[in-house]
XYZ file of C-alpha atoms in Angstrom:
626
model
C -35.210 7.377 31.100
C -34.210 9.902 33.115
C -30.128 11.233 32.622
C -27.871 12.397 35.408
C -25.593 15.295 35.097
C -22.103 14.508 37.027
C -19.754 16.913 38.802
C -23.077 18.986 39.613
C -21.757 21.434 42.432
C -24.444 21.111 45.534
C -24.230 22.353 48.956
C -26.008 20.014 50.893
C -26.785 15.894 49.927
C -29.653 15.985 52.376
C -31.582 18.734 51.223
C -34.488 17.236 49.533
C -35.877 20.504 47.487
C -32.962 21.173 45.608
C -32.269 17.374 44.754
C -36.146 17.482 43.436
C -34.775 20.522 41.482
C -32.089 18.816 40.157
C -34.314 16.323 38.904
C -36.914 18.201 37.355
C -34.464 20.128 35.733
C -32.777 17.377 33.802
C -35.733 15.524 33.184
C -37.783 18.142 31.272
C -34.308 18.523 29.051
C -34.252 15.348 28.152
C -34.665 13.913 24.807
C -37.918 12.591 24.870
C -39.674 15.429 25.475
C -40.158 18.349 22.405
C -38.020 20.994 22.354
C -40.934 23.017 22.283
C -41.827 22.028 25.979
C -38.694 23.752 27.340
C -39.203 27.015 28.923
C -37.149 29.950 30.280
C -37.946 28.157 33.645
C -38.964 24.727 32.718
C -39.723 23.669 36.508
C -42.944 25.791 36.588
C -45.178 22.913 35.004
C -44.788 20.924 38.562
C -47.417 23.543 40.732
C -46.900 27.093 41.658
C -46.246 26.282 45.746
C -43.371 23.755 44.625
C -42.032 26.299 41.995
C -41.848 28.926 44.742
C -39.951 26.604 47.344
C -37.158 25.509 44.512
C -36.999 29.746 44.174
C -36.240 29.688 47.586
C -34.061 27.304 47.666
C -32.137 28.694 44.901
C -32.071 32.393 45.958
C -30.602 31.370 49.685
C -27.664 29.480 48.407
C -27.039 31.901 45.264
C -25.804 29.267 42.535
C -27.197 30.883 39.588
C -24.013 28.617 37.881
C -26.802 25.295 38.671
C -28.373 26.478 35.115
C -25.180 26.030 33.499
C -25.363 22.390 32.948
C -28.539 22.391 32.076
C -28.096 24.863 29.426
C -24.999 23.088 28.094
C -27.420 19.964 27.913
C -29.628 21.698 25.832
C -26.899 22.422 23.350
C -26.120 18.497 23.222
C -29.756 17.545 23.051
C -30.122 19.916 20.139
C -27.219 17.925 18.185
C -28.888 15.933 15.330
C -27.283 12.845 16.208
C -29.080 13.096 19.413
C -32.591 12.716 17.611
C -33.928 8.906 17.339
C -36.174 8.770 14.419
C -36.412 6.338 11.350
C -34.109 6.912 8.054
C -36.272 7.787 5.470
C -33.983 5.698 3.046
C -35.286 2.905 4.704
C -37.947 2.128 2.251
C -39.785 -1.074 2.110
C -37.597 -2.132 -1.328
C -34.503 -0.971 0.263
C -35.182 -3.580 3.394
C -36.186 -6.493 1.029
C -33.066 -5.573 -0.539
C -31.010 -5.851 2.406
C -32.517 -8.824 4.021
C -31.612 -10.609 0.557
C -28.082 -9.835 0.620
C -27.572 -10.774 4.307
C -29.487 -14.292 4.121
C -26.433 -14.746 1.461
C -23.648 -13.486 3.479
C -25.328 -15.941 6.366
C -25.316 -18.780 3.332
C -21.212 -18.574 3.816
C -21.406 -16.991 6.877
C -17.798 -16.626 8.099
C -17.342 -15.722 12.487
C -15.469 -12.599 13.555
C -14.952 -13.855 17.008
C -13.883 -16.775 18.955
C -17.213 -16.832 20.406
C -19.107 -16.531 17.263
C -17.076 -19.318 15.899
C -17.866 -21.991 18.786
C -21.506 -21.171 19.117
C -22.697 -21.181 15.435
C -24.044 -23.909 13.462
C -20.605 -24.976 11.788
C -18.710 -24.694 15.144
C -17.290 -28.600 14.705
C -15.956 -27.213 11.892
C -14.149 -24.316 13.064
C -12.782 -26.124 15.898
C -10.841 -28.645 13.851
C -9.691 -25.684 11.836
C -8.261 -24.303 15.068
C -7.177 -27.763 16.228
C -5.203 -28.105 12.676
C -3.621 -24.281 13.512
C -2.848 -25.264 16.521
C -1.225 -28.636 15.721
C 1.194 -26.852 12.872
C 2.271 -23.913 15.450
C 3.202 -26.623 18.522
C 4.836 -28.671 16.014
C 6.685 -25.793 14.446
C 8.053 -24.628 17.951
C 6.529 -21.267 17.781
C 6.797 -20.129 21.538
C 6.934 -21.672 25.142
C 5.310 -20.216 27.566
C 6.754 -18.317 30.503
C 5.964 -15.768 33.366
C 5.134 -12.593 32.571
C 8.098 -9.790 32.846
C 7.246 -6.924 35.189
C 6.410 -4.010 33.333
C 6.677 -5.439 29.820
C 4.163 -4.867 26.912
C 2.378 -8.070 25.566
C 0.783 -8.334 22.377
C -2.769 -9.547 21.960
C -3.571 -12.053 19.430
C -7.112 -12.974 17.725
C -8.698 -15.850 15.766
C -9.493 -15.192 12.020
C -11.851 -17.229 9.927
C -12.520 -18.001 6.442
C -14.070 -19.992 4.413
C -12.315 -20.789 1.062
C -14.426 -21.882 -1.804
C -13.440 -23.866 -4.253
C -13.874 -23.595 -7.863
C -14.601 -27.540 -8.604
C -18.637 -28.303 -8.135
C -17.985 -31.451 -5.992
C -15.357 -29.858 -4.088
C -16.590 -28.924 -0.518
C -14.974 -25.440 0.586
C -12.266 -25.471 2.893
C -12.466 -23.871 6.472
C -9.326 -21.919 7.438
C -9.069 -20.541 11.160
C -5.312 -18.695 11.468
C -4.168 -17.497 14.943
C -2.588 -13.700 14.465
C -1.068 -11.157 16.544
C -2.355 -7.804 17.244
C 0.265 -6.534 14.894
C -0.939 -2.881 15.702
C -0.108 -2.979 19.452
C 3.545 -3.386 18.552
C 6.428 -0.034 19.202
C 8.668 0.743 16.524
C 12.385 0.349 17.202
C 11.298 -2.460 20.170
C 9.122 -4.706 18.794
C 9.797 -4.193 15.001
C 12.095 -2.382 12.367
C 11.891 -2.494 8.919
C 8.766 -4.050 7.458
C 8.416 -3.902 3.752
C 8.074 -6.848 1.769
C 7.533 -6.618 -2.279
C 4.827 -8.935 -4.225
C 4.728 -9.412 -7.406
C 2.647 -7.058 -10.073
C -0.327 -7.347 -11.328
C 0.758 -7.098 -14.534
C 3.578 -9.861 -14.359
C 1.404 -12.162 -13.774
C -0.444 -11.233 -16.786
C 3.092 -11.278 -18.462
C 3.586 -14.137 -17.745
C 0.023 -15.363 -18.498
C -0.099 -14.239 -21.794
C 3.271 -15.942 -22.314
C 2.128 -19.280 -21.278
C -0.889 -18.923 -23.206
C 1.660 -17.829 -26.663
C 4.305 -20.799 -25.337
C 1.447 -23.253 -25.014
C 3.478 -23.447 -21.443
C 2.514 -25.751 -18.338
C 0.438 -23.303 -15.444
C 0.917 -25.159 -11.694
C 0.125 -23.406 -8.739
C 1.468 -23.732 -5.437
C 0.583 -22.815 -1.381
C 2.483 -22.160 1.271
C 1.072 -23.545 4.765
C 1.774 -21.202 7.523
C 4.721 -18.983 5.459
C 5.128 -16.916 8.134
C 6.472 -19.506 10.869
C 9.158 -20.589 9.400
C 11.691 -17.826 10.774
C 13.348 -16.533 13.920
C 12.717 -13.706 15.374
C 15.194 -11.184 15.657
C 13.095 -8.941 18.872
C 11.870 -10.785 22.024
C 8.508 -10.211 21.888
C 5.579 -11.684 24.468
C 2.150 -12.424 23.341
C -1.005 -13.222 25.124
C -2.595 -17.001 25.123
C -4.500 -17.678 22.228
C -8.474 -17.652 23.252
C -9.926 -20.959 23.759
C -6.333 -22.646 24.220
C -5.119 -21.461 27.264
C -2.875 -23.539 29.528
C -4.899 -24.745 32.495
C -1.546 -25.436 34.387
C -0.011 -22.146 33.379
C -3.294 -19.666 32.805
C -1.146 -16.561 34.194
C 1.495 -17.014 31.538
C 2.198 -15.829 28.422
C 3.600 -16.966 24.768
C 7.571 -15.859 24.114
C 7.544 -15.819 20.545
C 10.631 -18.032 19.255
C 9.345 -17.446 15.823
C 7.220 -15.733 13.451
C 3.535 -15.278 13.545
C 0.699 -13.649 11.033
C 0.217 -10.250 12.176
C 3.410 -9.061 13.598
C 4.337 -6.403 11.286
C 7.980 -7.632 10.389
C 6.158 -10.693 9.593
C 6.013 -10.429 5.811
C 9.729 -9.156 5.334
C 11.163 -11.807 6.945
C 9.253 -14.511 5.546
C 10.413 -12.986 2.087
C 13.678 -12.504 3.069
C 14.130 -15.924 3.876
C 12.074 -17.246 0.736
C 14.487 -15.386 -1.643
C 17.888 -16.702 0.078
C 16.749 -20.108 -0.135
C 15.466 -19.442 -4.025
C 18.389 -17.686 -5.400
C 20.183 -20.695 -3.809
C 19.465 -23.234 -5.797
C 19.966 -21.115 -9.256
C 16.978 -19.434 -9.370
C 17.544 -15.628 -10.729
C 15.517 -12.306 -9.428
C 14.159 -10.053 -11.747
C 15.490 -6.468 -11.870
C 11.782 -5.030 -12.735
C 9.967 -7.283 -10.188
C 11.168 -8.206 -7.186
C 8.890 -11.280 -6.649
C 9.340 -12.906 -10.276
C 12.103 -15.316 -10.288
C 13.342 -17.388 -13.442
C 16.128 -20.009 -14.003
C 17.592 -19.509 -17.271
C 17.296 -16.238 -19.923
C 16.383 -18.992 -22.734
C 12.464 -19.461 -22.370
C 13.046 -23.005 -23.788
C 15.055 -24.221 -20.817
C 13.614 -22.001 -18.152
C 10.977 -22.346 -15.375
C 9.382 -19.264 -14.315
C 8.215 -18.415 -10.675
C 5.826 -15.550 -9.151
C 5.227 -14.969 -6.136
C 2.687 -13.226 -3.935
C 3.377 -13.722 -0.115
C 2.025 -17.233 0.508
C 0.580 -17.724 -2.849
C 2.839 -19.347 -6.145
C 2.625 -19.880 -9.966
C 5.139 -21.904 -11.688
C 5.043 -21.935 -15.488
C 7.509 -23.540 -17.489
C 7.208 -25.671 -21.293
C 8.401 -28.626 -19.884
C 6.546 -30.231 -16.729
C 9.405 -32.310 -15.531
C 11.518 -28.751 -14.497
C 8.348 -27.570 -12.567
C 8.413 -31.552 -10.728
C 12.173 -30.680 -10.243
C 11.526 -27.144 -8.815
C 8.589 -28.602 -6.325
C 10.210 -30.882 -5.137
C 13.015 -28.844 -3.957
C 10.812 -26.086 -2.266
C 8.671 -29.034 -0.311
C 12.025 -29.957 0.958
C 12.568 -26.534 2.556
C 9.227 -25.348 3.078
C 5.896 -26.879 3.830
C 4.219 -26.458 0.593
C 0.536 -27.337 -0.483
C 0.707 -28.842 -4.409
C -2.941 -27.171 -5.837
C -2.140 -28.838 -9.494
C -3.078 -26.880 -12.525
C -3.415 -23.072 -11.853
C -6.856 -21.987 -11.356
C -7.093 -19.107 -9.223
C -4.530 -16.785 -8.457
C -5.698 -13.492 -6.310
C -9.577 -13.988 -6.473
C -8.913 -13.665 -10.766
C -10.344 -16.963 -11.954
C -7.764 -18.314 -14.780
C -9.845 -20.615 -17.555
C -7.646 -22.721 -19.894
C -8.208 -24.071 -23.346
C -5.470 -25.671 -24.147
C -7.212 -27.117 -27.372
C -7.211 -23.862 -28.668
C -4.307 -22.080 -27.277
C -6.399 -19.882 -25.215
C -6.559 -18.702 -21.543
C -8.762 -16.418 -20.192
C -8.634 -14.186 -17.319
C -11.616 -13.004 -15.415
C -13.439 -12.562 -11.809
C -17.149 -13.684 -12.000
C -17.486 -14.544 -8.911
C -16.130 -11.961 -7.644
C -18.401 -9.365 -9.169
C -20.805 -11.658 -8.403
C -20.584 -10.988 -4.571
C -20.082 -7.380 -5.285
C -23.415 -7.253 -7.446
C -24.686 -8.982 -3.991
C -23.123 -6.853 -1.808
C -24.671 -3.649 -2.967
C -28.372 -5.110 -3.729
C -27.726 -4.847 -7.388
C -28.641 -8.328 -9.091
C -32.102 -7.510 -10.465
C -31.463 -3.958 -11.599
C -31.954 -2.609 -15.211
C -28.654 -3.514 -16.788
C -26.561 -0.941 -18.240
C -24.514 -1.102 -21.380
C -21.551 1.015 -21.050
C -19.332 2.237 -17.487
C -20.974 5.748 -17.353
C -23.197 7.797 -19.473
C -22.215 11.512 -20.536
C -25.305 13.052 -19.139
C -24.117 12.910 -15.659
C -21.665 15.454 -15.405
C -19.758 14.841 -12.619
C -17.974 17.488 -10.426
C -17.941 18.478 -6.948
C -20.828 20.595 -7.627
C -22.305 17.635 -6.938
C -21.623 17.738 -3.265
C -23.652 17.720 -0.538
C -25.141 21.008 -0.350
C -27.761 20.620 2.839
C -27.601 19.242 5.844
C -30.171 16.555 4.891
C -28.201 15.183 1.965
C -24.603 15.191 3.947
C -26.675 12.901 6.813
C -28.301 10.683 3.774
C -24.696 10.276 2.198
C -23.265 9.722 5.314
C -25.108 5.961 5.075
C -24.413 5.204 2.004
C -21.235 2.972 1.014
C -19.854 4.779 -1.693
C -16.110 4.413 -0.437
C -16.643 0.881 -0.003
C -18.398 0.473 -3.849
C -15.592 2.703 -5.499
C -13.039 0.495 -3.662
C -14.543 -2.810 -4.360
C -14.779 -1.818 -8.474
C -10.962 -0.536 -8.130
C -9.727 -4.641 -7.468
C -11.775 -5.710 -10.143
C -10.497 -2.767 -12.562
C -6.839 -3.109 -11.823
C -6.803 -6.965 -12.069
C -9.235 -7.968 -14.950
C -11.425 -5.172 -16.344
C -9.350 -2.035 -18.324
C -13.302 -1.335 -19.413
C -13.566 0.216 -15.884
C -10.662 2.562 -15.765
C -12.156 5.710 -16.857
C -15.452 5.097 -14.939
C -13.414 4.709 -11.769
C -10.999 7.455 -12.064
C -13.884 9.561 -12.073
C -15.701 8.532 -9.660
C -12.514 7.861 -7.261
C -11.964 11.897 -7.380
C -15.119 12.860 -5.076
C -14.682 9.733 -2.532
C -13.913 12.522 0.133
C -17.371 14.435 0.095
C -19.764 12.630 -2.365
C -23.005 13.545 -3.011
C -26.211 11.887 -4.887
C -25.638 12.374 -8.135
C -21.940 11.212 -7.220
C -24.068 7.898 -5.517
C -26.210 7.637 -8.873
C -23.009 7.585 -11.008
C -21.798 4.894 -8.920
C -25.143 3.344 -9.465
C -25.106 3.088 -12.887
C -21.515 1.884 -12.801
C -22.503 -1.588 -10.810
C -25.687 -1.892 -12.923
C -22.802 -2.281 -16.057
C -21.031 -4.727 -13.805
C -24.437 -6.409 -12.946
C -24.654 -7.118 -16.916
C -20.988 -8.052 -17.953
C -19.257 -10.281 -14.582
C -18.206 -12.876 -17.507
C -16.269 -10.164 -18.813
C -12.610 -10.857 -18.683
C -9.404 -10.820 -20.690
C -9.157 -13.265 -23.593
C -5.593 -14.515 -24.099
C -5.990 -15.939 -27.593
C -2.480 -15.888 -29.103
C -3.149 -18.172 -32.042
C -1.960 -16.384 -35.221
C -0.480 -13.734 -33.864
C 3.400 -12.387 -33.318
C 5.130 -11.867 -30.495
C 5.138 -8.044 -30.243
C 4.715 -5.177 -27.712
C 1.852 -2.562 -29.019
C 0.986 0.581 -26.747
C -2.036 2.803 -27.473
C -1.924 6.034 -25.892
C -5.096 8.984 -25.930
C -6.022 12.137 -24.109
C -8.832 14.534 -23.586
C -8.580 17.945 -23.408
C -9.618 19.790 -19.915
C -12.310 16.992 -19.476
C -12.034 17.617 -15.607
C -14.453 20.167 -14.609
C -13.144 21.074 -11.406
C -9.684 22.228 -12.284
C -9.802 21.803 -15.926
C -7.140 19.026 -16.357
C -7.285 16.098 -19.084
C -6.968 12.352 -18.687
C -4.338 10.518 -20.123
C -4.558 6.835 -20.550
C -2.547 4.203 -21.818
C -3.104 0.490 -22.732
C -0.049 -1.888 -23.961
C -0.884 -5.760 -25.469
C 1.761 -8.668 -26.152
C 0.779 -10.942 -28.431
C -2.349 -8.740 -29.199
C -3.015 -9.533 -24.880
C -3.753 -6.593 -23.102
C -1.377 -6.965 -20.062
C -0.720 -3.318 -18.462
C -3.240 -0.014 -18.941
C -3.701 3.364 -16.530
C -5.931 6.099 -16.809
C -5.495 9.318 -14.829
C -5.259 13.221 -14.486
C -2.659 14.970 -16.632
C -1.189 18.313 -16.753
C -0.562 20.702 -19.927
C -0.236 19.266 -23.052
C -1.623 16.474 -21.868
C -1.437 14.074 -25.377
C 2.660 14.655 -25.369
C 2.830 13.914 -21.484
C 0.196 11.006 -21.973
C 2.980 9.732 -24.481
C 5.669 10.472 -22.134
C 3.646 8.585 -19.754
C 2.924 5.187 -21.744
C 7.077 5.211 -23.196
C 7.718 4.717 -19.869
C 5.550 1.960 -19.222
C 7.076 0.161 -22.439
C 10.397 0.765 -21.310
C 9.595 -1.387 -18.109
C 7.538 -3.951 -20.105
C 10.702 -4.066 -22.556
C 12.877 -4.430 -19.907
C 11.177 -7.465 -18.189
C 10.420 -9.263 -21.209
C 13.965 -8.906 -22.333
C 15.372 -10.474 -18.733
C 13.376 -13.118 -19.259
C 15.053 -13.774 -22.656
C 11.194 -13.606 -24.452
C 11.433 -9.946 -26.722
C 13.947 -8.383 -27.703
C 12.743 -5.772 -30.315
C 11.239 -2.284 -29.804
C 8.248 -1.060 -28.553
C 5.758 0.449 -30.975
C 3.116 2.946 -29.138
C 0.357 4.170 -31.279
C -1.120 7.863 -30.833
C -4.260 9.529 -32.924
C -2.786 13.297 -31.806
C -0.842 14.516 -34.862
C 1.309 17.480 -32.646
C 2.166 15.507 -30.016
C 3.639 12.517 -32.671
C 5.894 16.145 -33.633
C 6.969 16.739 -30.518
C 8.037 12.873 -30.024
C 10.634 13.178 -33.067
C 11.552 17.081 -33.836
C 11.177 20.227 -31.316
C 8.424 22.082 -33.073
C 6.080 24.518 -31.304
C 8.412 25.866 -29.318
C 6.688 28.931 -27.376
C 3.765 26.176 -26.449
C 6.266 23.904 -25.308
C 9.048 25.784 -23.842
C 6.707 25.552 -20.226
C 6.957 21.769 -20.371
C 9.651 19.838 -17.784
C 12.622 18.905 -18.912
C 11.442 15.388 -17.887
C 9.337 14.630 -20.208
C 11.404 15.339 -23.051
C 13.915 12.380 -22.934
C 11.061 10.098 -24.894
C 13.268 11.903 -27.602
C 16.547 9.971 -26.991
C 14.477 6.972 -26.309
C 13.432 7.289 -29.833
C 16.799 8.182 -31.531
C 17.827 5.355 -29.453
C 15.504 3.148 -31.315
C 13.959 1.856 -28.149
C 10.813 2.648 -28.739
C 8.877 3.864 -32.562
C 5.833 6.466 -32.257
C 2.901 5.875 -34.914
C -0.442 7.893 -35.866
C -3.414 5.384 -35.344
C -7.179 7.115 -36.513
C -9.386 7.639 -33.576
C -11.554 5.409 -34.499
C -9.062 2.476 -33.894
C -7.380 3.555 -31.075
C -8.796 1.888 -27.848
C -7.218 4.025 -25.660
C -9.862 6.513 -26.244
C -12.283 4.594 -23.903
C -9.812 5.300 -20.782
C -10.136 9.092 -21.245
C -13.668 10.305 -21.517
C -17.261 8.742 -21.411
C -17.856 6.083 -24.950
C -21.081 5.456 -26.551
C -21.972 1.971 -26.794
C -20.806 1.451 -30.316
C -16.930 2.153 -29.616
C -16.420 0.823 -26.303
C -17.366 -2.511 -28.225
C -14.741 -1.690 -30.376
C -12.377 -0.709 -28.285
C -12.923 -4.082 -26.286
C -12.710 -6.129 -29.085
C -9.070 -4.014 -30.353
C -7.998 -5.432 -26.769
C -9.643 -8.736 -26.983
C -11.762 -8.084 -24.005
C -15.252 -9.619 -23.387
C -16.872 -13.082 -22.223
C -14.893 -15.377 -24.167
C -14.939 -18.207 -21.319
């Protein structure tokens, strides 16, 4: 098709020469010809006696600037983007591939629009979702509607959709439409202020998991219908109609919010603001080391413990009659859905066997979808995270133009991230591999891609991999395990520390990442803080009192812990990360030399052989134990 070249400068609109000119000229530059085709004077192709009259035409009105824009649209036809041809990625595998993985995402296929939503096979459905939404925001008083203020900003709102499975095999899965606000239209200091709100930590609710597994406690989990609606809003702030429910009476008008909504940014904050007054209220305590764990008495015996992550509640406690007494009293507040025994908190699926004392942790279906997701289910499996012959750096980076436009398709940021939730929820096996990889997300390259590759092929193998919480025969204690390479970074020469605590022999908190200098005392320094936190929840909760004992194969930097040898090597090293000395003297914390061979931090810092990440897994009491 033929483009047009605005703002062209012409003399005349009648003259019918130079408008055939005009024409010629951007039609030999255009894309579907060959580049090859274009000449110093690409209008000669058309006859000689209509060549000569454009000349004409062109030397009486002198506009040798009419070449300009042509030229400049050479330049932009030249751009690669600007060439149409098929991906040679595209193979005939890679297209089975991809046809497979969408006929499952169409399987639970979930709308993105309002449109979508009432013109696809499950639209009854998603309308009495939206009726339900609907219902709970009129009853709940959210806004009225009114005229429109001149000259004042209104926020947009959307539908979202989702489809909630459910983990019982006769339980259909539940269809969820929620009405939010275009949270990202809003002005600072007019529409919103502050806006943080805490959750709790992943590894609290491990805490705490492990402890009801130990306690033999009861697990009940709790929901919170529409959280965010049950405040007042502080800002006067208008919103649009929401699509497909707009007032026939009143279509110019527009919502004045009297109270909360999803998506307004302060949304969160208040909600939690007004969850812990109420909370505290009744006798419920905060911790000091997690702002979103709440307990009622510092004697485990008596106590019921509470965590919370924005809409989303577990209540443990060993007797079931103070978890009755503790529903009952947030139903009367809030509007609160009872989901029974815990058994999915954050996409991590939590299996109980109460017969004997065990609980396991894990997210198979999770890594199920990711396999999915990235065409991965029939590949060779792979038996450990990465392999040592790939030698990653950021040598490894695109170095043509061809490879940058082939990594440019390829979802590595969106693989890396997807393994990152499963690592830092349910699967310490993955730390190392991820760090790693997570270093060359800006500018990654194919060997990067086939690193990444043989990562999901582990996953592929192990998604019933999780974290065993067997506390049968075991003490309550707090155990750290602590390693480092040495320059394993072959960028900028830096080592990897790593860390990995257990209670109960239940691995509950680990980390691996890029040290400094003397990386095994720093990787120390690192993990005593860690137990110092750990030590400090567990003793607010009234659980463990004693001291932390963190386990270290490097015999110089279990020295430098207790006496300050090697002074002109050390004397470089921050002040900082020398107060793991008091915390020793203090008797807060005891330093020990574990072998190599038993020390399962070593599997956070550099690439395992088969043989002792096994080990290392079982030392943690990680594998498919479900």
């Amino acid at each position: 098709m033929p483009c047009k070249i605005l703002d062209q400068p012409t003399e005349s609109k009648t003259d019918p020469l130079k408008d055939d000119a005009n024409t010629i000229q951007v039609e030999v530059s255009s894309p579907l010809h060959s580049p090859d085709t274009v000449e110093e004077n690409p209008i000669e192709d058309d006859g000689a006696a209509h060549s000569n009259d454009i000349h004409q035409v062109e030397e009486s009105h002198k506009q040798p600037e009419v070449l300009n824009p042509l030229a400049d649209y050479e330049l932009v036809r030249d751009r690669a983007k600007r060439i149409s041809k098929p991906n040679s990625k595209f193979s005939y595998a890679d297209v089975v591939s991809f046809a497979l993985c969408t006929g499952q995402e169409i399987e639970n296929y979930e709308p993105r629009t309002f449109s979508e939503a009432v013109n696809c096979i499950d639209k009854l459905k998603w309308q009495q979702a939206m009726l339900e939404e609907m219902n709970s925001l009129e009853k709940n008083q959210t806004w009225t509607l009114v005229r429109k203020p001149e000259k004042q900003k209104v926020v947009a709102c959307r539908w979202l959709y989702k489809i909630k499975d459910s983990l019982e095999q006769n339980v259909p899965p539940r269809y969820k439409a929620r009405l939010v606000a275009k949270g990202f239209t809003q002005r600072e200091g007019i529409d919103y202020n502050e806006i943080f709100s805490p959750v709790v930590k992943y590894k609290t609710i491990r805490i705490i998991l492990a402890l009801v597994s130990y306690f033999d406690m009861e697990l009940e989990q709790l929901d919170v219908k529409t959280a965010f609606l049950h405040w007042d809003l502080d800002e006067t702030i208008y919103m649009s109609q929401p699509e497909g429910f707009e007032s026939k009476s009143k279509p110019s008008h527009v919502c004045l919010l009297k109270k909360s909504l999803y998506g307004l940014k302060q949304a969160p904050r208040q909600w939690n603001k007004k969850f812990d007054n109420f909370i505290t209220s009744i006798g419920v305590h905060k911790s000091n080391f997690d702002a979103c764990l709440y307990f009622s008495s510092e004697n485990i015996d008596n106590s019921v413990y509470l965590l919370l992550y924005v809409d989303d509640m577990l209540i443990a406690s060993k007797e079931m009659f103070r978890i009755i007494d503790l529903k009952e009293k947030l139903k009367s507040e809030f509007d609160m859905k009872d989901l029974g025994n815990a058994k999915m908190i954050l996409g991590m699926e939590i299996v109980r066997i109460r017969k004997e004392n065990r609980l396991c942790l894990k997210q198979t279906n999770y890594l199920n979808k990711l396999v999915d997701r990235f065409a991965m289910r029939n590949c060779k499996p792979a038996n450990v995270p990465l392999c040592a012959s790939f030698m990653l750096s950021a040598a490894l980076s695109p170095r043509s133009l061809e490879e940058s436009r082939y990594m440019e398709e390829i979802p590595y940021s969106s693989a890396v991230g997807s393994v990152m939730y499963s690592m830092i929820s349910t699967r310490p096996d993955l730390a190392q591999a991820i760090s790693v990889l997570s270093r060359y997300m800006d500018n990654p390259g194919k060997g990067h891609w086939n690193a990444m590759k043989w990562l999901l092929r582990y996953i592929s193998s192990t998604t019933e991999v999780g974290l065993n919480y067997d506390c049968s025969n075991t003490v309550l204690d707090l155990i750290g395990y602590v390693d480092s390479d040495y320059a394993g970074d072959r960028d900028k020469r830096r080592s990897t520390s790593s860390y990995f605590f257990t209670i109960a022999g239940c691995c509950v908190s680990w980390k691996s990442q890029l040290s400094t200098t003397e990386a095994e005392y720093i990787a120390v320094t690192e993990a005593i803080k860690e137990a110092i936190w750990l030590q400090g929840l567990l003793s607010e909760i009234g659980v463990f009192r004693g001291k932390a004992v963190i386990f270290t194969d490097s015999q110089s930097a279990l020295h430098l812990c207790k006496n300050p040898v090697f002074h002109e090597r050390t004397k470089h090293i921050e002040v900082k990360y020398h107060f793991i000395r008091d915390k020793i003297s203090e008797g807060t914390v005891e330093v020990e030399k574990v072998s190599t061979e038993d020390n399962p931090a070593d599997m956070g810092t550099k690439v395992v052989p088969y043989s002792k990440l096994k080990h290392c897994l079982n030392l943690l009491k990680i594998g498919d134990y479900g």
